[in-house]
């Protein structure tokens, strides 16, 4: 027996987009991480924030800004470019090398907090640890991320997590920040929902 | 990014600027305690030198090693080349050994172009005959930008033996692309008649160094290549030095900010006097340092990604 076509075929499946954090949420999350850093480091003394480009850089600056607002402590901020330390260079077209800018006091003997937007496989953080190794010898290294989406391929975990987002591998998390993209938002793309 | 770097003319303004910007980042590595990056780990760079050139070979070798590439130095002297092996057979041997890049210096103009047809990897021209030397032009451009802050609008005099100078050719091509104005200066016998128009239309030619000096931002002195002087290009070394050599009084006619460059090795007392070569205006030592950074940038941009 033949069914009419409309009854047999399901409606077209649309890739879904879900806003996980809106602008106000992102600000709240950054504030919370700043508080956690102050608490865990007991006042953020002898601490340096190093942003991992692209979006780790403005995040690190925001954290330093919030820390100085909450406790009147000035935390030096730097940028750690990891391009040349990636283990997937050969899989992509050549990536442009960006600047690494360390604070004037350097990082030797300091508590370095690496800052990134999304923690996923852990390979970016591994590259960052290698890069750190070549530019100095911190007393300790911690990791702050806005979003942890899981699926680690290396034994790496973050010390400060803005939001844990359970994801499927097929999904992707996109962070936008006002300094770069004009708006603060965290969105989850992919997975197909009818 | 391009696959090979054979000529200063291979680079458009964006690509050349990308190389110079990357070189600036590479230069920060030289100031570190650990002068090493893992970017080219597992890649093999062959320095294939059919002509002696310690300076260029060491510069490429240092650049490749700082990026963690494996380096094989191949010198034609004492190799199968002296037994009659052709460039093509050498290329096929390198291919079979899995060279990812071949840095080639050859006395024949155009040899790197031929080589590029025979190997799968990238070919970098490290000087071919009297033709081109693009990484030298890049390091010169990098040095000018570092000292003077810009390239567009600069007035550059390239002085001396233009006829035999691959440095001059590559510089004219690259600097014109980047918006600088080049004037070739030298005795008429050492400046090919149609060279300015053939390389870059805006290039000027002058036979009078003294009239050019007050209006330039950069003076690039070329080495008088005695080994190629198989004809009477000028009456005597003394005559050449008097008309086209850069000495103290001539240097003082340059604008305050102007710099003096030389690709090396220098004939002190011939094209440049020790007073000029050792003055604060001279960038000769910086050029050597910058050469490593620029070659790191070139090797990284050619080999660092999956650009095949």
mmCIF file of N, CA and C in Angstrom, chain A residues 103-167:
data_model
loop_
_atom_site.group_PDB
_atom_site.id
_atom_site.type_symbol
_atom_site.label_atom_id
_atom_site.label_comp_id
_atom_site.label_asym_id
_atom_site.label_seq_id
_atom_site.Cartn_x
_atom_site.Cartn_y
_atom_site.Cartn_z
ATOM 1 N N UNK A 103 54.073 40.657 30.165
ATOM 2 C CA UNK A 103 54.119 41.862 30.995
ATOM 3 C C UNK A 103 55.571 42.231 31.301
ATOM 4 N N UNK A 104 55.805 43.502 31.623
ATOM 5 C CA UNK A 104 57.190 43.971 31.774
ATOM 6 C C UNK A 104 57.978 43.185 32.829
ATOM 7 N N UNK A 105 57.302 42.717 33.847
ATOM 8 C CA UNK A 105 58.002 41.949 34.885
ATOM 9 C C UNK A 105 58.304 40.513 34.497
ATOM 10 N N UNK A 106 57.881 40.104 33.299
ATOM 11 C CA UNK A 106 58.091 38.725 32.869
ATOM 12 C C UNK A 106 57.187 37.766 33.627
ATOM 13 N N UNK A 107 57.475 36.474 33.490
ATOM 14 C CA UNK A 107 56.622 35.476 34.145
ATOM 15 C C UNK A 107 57.417 34.576 35.079
ATOM 16 N N UNK A 108 58.727 34.791 35.145
ATOM 17 C CA UNK A 108 59.540 33.928 36.007
ATOM 18 C C UNK A 108 59.109 34.055 37.468
ATOM 19 N N UNK A 109 58.860 32.912 38.085
ATOM 20 C CA UNK A 109 58.497 32.893 39.501
ATOM 21 C C UNK A 109 57.087 33.364 39.798
ATOM 22 N N UNK A 110 56.311 33.671 38.751
ATOM 23 C CA UNK A 110 54.944 34.171 38.954
ATOM 24 C C UNK A 110 53.932 33.030 38.857
ATOM 25 N N UNK A 111 52.740 33.316 39.398
ATOM 26 C CA UNK A 111 51.625 32.408 39.157
ATOM 27 C C UNK A 111 50.970 32.863 37.867
ATOM 28 N N UNK A 112 51.067 32.039 36.825
ATOM 29 C CA UNK A 112 50.507 32.415 35.522
ATOM 30 C C UNK A 112 49.131 31.784 35.372
ATOM 31 N N UNK A 113 48.151 32.594 35.055
ATOM 32 C CA UNK A 113 46.819 32.055 34.756
ATOM 33 C C UNK A 113 46.576 32.212 33.259
ATOM 34 N N UNK A 114 46.524 31.085 32.557
ATOM 35 C CA UNK A 114 46.205 31.102 31.129
ATOM 36 C C UNK A 114 44.704 31.324 30.979
ATOM 37 N N UNK A 115 44.327 32.155 30.023
ATOM 38 C CA UNK A 115 42.902 32.462 29.843
ATOM 39 C C UNK A 115 42.503 32.155 28.399
ATOM 40 N N UNK A 116 41.457 31.360 28.222
ATOM 41 C CA UNK A 116 40.958 31.063 26.876
ATOM 42 C C UNK A 116 39.442 31.061 26.903
ATOM 43 N N UNK A 117 38.846 31.106 25.701
ATOM 44 C CA UNK A 117 37.383 31.154 25.684
ATOM 45 C C UNK A 117 36.760 29.765 25.837
ATOM 46 N N UNK A 118 37.216 28.793 25.036
ATOM 47 C CA UNK A 118 36.600 27.460 25.084
ATOM 48 C C UNK A 118 37.663 26.402 25.386
ATOM 49 N N UNK A 119 37.385 25.518 26.328
ATOM 50 C CA UNK A 119 38.259 24.370 26.565
ATOM 51 C C UNK A 119 37.590 23.161 25.929
ATOM 52 N N UNK A 120 38.320 22.519 24.983
ATOM 53 C CA UNK A 120 37.725 21.421 24.221
ATOM 54 C C UNK A 120 38.673 20.218 24.324
ATOM 55 N N UNK A 121 39.474 19.962 23.307
ATOM 56 C CA UNK A 121 40.356 18.780 23.333
ATOM 57 C C UNK A 121 41.487 18.924 24.342
ATOM 58 N N UNK A 122 41.872 20.140 24.639
ATOM 59 C CA UNK A 122 43.009 20.381 25.539
ATOM 60 C C UNK A 122 44.302 20.614 24.786
ATOM 61 N N UNK A 123 44.248 20.497 23.445
ATOM 62 C CA UNK A 123 45.486 20.629 22.670
ATOM 63 C C UNK A 123 45.988 22.077 22.615
ATOM 64 N N UNK A 124 45.076 23.019 22.624
ATOM 65 C CA UNK A 124 45.501 24.423 22.660
ATOM 66 C C UNK A 124 46.253 24.703 23.959
ATOM 67 N N UNK A 125 45.737 24.165 25.062
ATOM 68 C CA UNK A 125 46.376 24.397 26.359
ATOM 69 C C UNK A 125 47.741 23.704 26.396
ATOM 70 N N UNK A 126 47.822 22.517 25.811
ATOM 71 C CA UNK A 126 49.119 21.837 25.751
ATOM 72 C C UNK A 126 50.124 22.702 24.997
ATOM 73 N N UNK A 127 49.675 23.252 23.855
ATOM 74 C CA UNK A 127 50.566 24.124 23.078
ATOM 75 C C UNK A 127 50.960 25.340 23.917
ATOM 76 N N UNK A 128 50.010 25.864 24.662
ATOM 77 C CA UNK A 128 50.297 27.046 25.493
ATOM 78 C C UNK A 128 51.326 26.707 26.571
ATOM 79 N N UNK A 129 51.228 25.514 27.134
ATOM 80 C CA UNK A 129 52.201 25.112 28.161
ATOM 81 C C UNK A 129 53.600 25.005 27.550
ATOM 82 N N UNK A 130 53.668 24.474 26.318
ATOM 83 C CA UNK A 130 54.962 24.403 25.630
ATOM 84 C C UNK A 130 55.508 25.804 25.367
ATOM 85 N N UNK A 131 54.624 26.684 24.906
ATOM 86 C CA UNK A 131 55.049 28.053 24.603
ATOM 87 C C UNK A 131 55.541 28.743 25.875
ATOM 88 N N UNK A 132 54.823 28.530 26.969
ATOM 89 C CA UNK A 132 55.215 29.117 28.259
ATOM 90 C C UNK A 132 56.619 28.683 28.643
ATOM 91 N N UNK A 133 56.867 27.416 28.446
ATOM 92 C CA UNK A 133 58.151 26.814 28.767
ATOM 93 C C UNK A 133 59.310 27.540 28.094
ATOM 94 N N UNK A 134 59.039 28.039 26.890
ATOM 95 C CA UNK A 134 60.097 28.696 26.120
ATOM 96 C C UNK A 134 60.265 30.166 26.470
ATOM 97 N N UNK A 135 59.300 30.756 27.145
ATOM 98 C CA UNK A 135 59.424 32.192 27.433
ATOM 99 C C UNK A 135 59.718 32.469 28.901
ATOM 100 N N UNK A 136 59.734 31.457 29.722
ATOM 101 C CA UNK A 136 60.057 31.688 31.124
ATOM 102 C C UNK A 136 59.732 30.491 31.989
ATOM 103 N N UNK A 137 59.908 30.695 33.290
ATOM 104 C CA UNK A 137 59.624 29.591 34.208
ATOM 105 C C UNK A 137 58.702 30.089 35.318
ATOM 106 N N UNK A 138 57.398 29.943 35.097
ATOM 107 C CA UNK A 138 56.458 30.390 36.126
ATOM 108 C C UNK A 138 56.549 29.500 37.370
ATOM 109 N N UNK A 139 56.141 30.045 38.508
ATOM 110 C CA UNK A 139 56.095 29.237 39.731
ATOM 111 C C UNK A 139 54.993 28.194 39.605
ATOM 112 N N UNK A 140 53.861 28.599 39.036
ATOM 113 C CA UNK A 140 52.776 27.644 38.797
ATOM 114 C C UNK A 140 51.917 28.165 37.655
ATOM 115 N N UNK A 141 51.151 27.270 37.057
ATOM 116 C CA UNK A 141 50.288 27.653 35.938
ATOM 117 C C UNK A 141 48.867 27.181 36.229
ATOM 118 N N UNK A 142 47.922 28.087 36.053
ATOM 119 C CA UNK A 142 46.514 27.723 36.199
ATOM 120 C C UNK A 142 45.788 28.048 34.897
ATOM 121 N N UNK A 143 44.583 27.559 34.793
ATOM 122 C CA UNK A 143 43.827 27.745 33.555
ATOM 123 C C UNK A 143 42.425 28.254 33.856
ATOM 124 N N UNK A 144 42.056 29.334 33.188
ATOM 125 C CA UNK A 144 40.700 29.876 33.313
ATOM 126 C C UNK A 144 40.034 29.861 31.942
ATOM 127 N N UNK A 145 38.824 29.298 31.856
ATOM 128 C CA UNK A 145 38.107 29.295 30.579
ATOM 129 C C UNK A 145 36.677 29.759 30.773
ATOM 130 N N UNK A 146 36.150 30.386 29.739
ATOM 131 C CA UNK A 146 34.760 30.839 29.808
ATOM 132 C C UNK A 146 33.816 29.648 29.709
ATOM 133 N N UNK A 147 34.172 28.714 28.820
ATOM 134 C CA UNK A 147 33.293 27.563 28.578
ATOM 135 C C UNK A 147 34.135 26.287 28.538
ATOM 136 N N UNK A 148 33.666 25.252 29.224
ATOM 137 C CA UNK A 148 34.277 23.923 29.084
ATOM 138 C C UNK A 148 33.247 23.034 28.408
ATOM 139 N N UNK A 149 33.582 22.593 27.196
ATOM 140 C CA UNK A 149 32.585 21.800 26.457
ATOM 141 C C UNK A 149 32.922 20.306 26.473
ATOM 142 N N UNK A 150 33.965 19.919 27.205
ATOM 143 C CA UNK A 150 34.263 18.491 27.329
ATOM 144 C C UNK A 150 35.046 17.939 26.161
ATOM 145 N N UNK A 151 35.057 16.624 26.017
ATOM 146 C CA UNK A 151 35.750 15.897 24.935
ATOM 147 C C UNK A 151 37.254 16.076 24.974
ATOM 148 N N UNK A 152 37.829 15.978 26.168
ATOM 149 C CA UNK A 152 39.266 16.159 26.301
ATOM 150 C C UNK A 152 40.035 15.011 25.637
ATOM 151 N N UNK A 153 41.117 15.353 24.950
ATOM 152 C CA UNK A 153 41.999 14.337 24.369
ATOM 153 C C UNK A 153 43.313 14.245 25.134
ATOM 154 N N UNK A 154 43.474 15.115 26.109
ATOM 155 C CA UNK A 154 44.694 15.147 26.914
ATOM 156 C C UNK A 154 44.303 15.332 28.375
ATOM 157 N N UNK A 155 45.164 14.890 29.284
ATOM 158 C CA UNK A 155 44.800 15.007 30.703
ATOM 159 C C UNK A 155 44.955 16.439 31.214
ATOM 160 N N UNK A 156 44.030 17.282 30.822
ATOM 161 C CA UNK A 156 44.088 18.705 31.186
ATOM 162 C C UNK A 156 42.736 19.124 31.752
ATOM 163 N N UNK A 157 42.751 19.883 32.832
ATOM 164 C CA UNK A 157 41.481 20.424 33.343
ATOM 165 C C UNK A 157 41.684 21.886 33.717
ATOM 166 N N UNK A 158 40.581 22.606 33.740
ATOM 167 C CA UNK A 158 40.670 24.035 34.057
ATOM 168 C C UNK A 158 40.512 24.265 35.555
ATOM 169 N N UNK A 159 41.176 25.301 36.059
ATOM 170 C CA UNK A 159 41.026 25.683 37.463
ATOM 171 C C UNK A 159 39.795 26.563 37.665
ATOM 172 N N UNK A 160 39.463 27.340 36.646
ATOM 173 C CA UNK A 160 38.303 28.236 36.724
ATOM 174 C C UNK A 160 37.469 28.031 35.464
ATOM 175 N N UNK A 161 36.206 27.666 35.637
ATOM 176 C CA UNK A 161 35.327 27.425 34.488
ATOM 177 C C UNK A 161 34.101 28.325 34.614
ATOM 178 N N UNK A 162 33.851 29.103 33.560
ATOM 179 C CA UNK A 162 32.660 29.962 33.573
ATOM 180 C C UNK A 162 31.406 29.135 33.494
ATOM 181 N N UNK A 163 31.350 28.239 32.508
ATOM 182 C CA UNK A 163 30.169 27.393 32.362
ATOM 183 C C UNK A 163 30.557 26.076 31.708
ATOM 184 N N UNK A 164 30.094 24.999 32.304
ATOM 185 C CA UNK A 164 30.256 23.692 31.684
ATOM 186 C C UNK A 164 29.099 23.476 30.718
ATOM 187 N N UNK A 165 29.424 23.148 29.481
ATOM 188 C CA UNK A 165 28.368 22.890 28.497
ATOM 189 C C UNK A 165 28.541 21.474 27.964
ATOM 190 N N UNK A 166 27.688 20.547 28.367
ATOM 191 C CA UNK A 166 27.791 19.194 27.789
ATOM 192 C C UNK A 166 27.438 19.269 26.301
ATOM 193 N N UNK A 167 28.310 18.776 25.453
ATOM 194 C CA UNK A 167 28.065 18.860 24.006
ATOM 195 C C UNK A 167 28.279 17.509 23.365
#
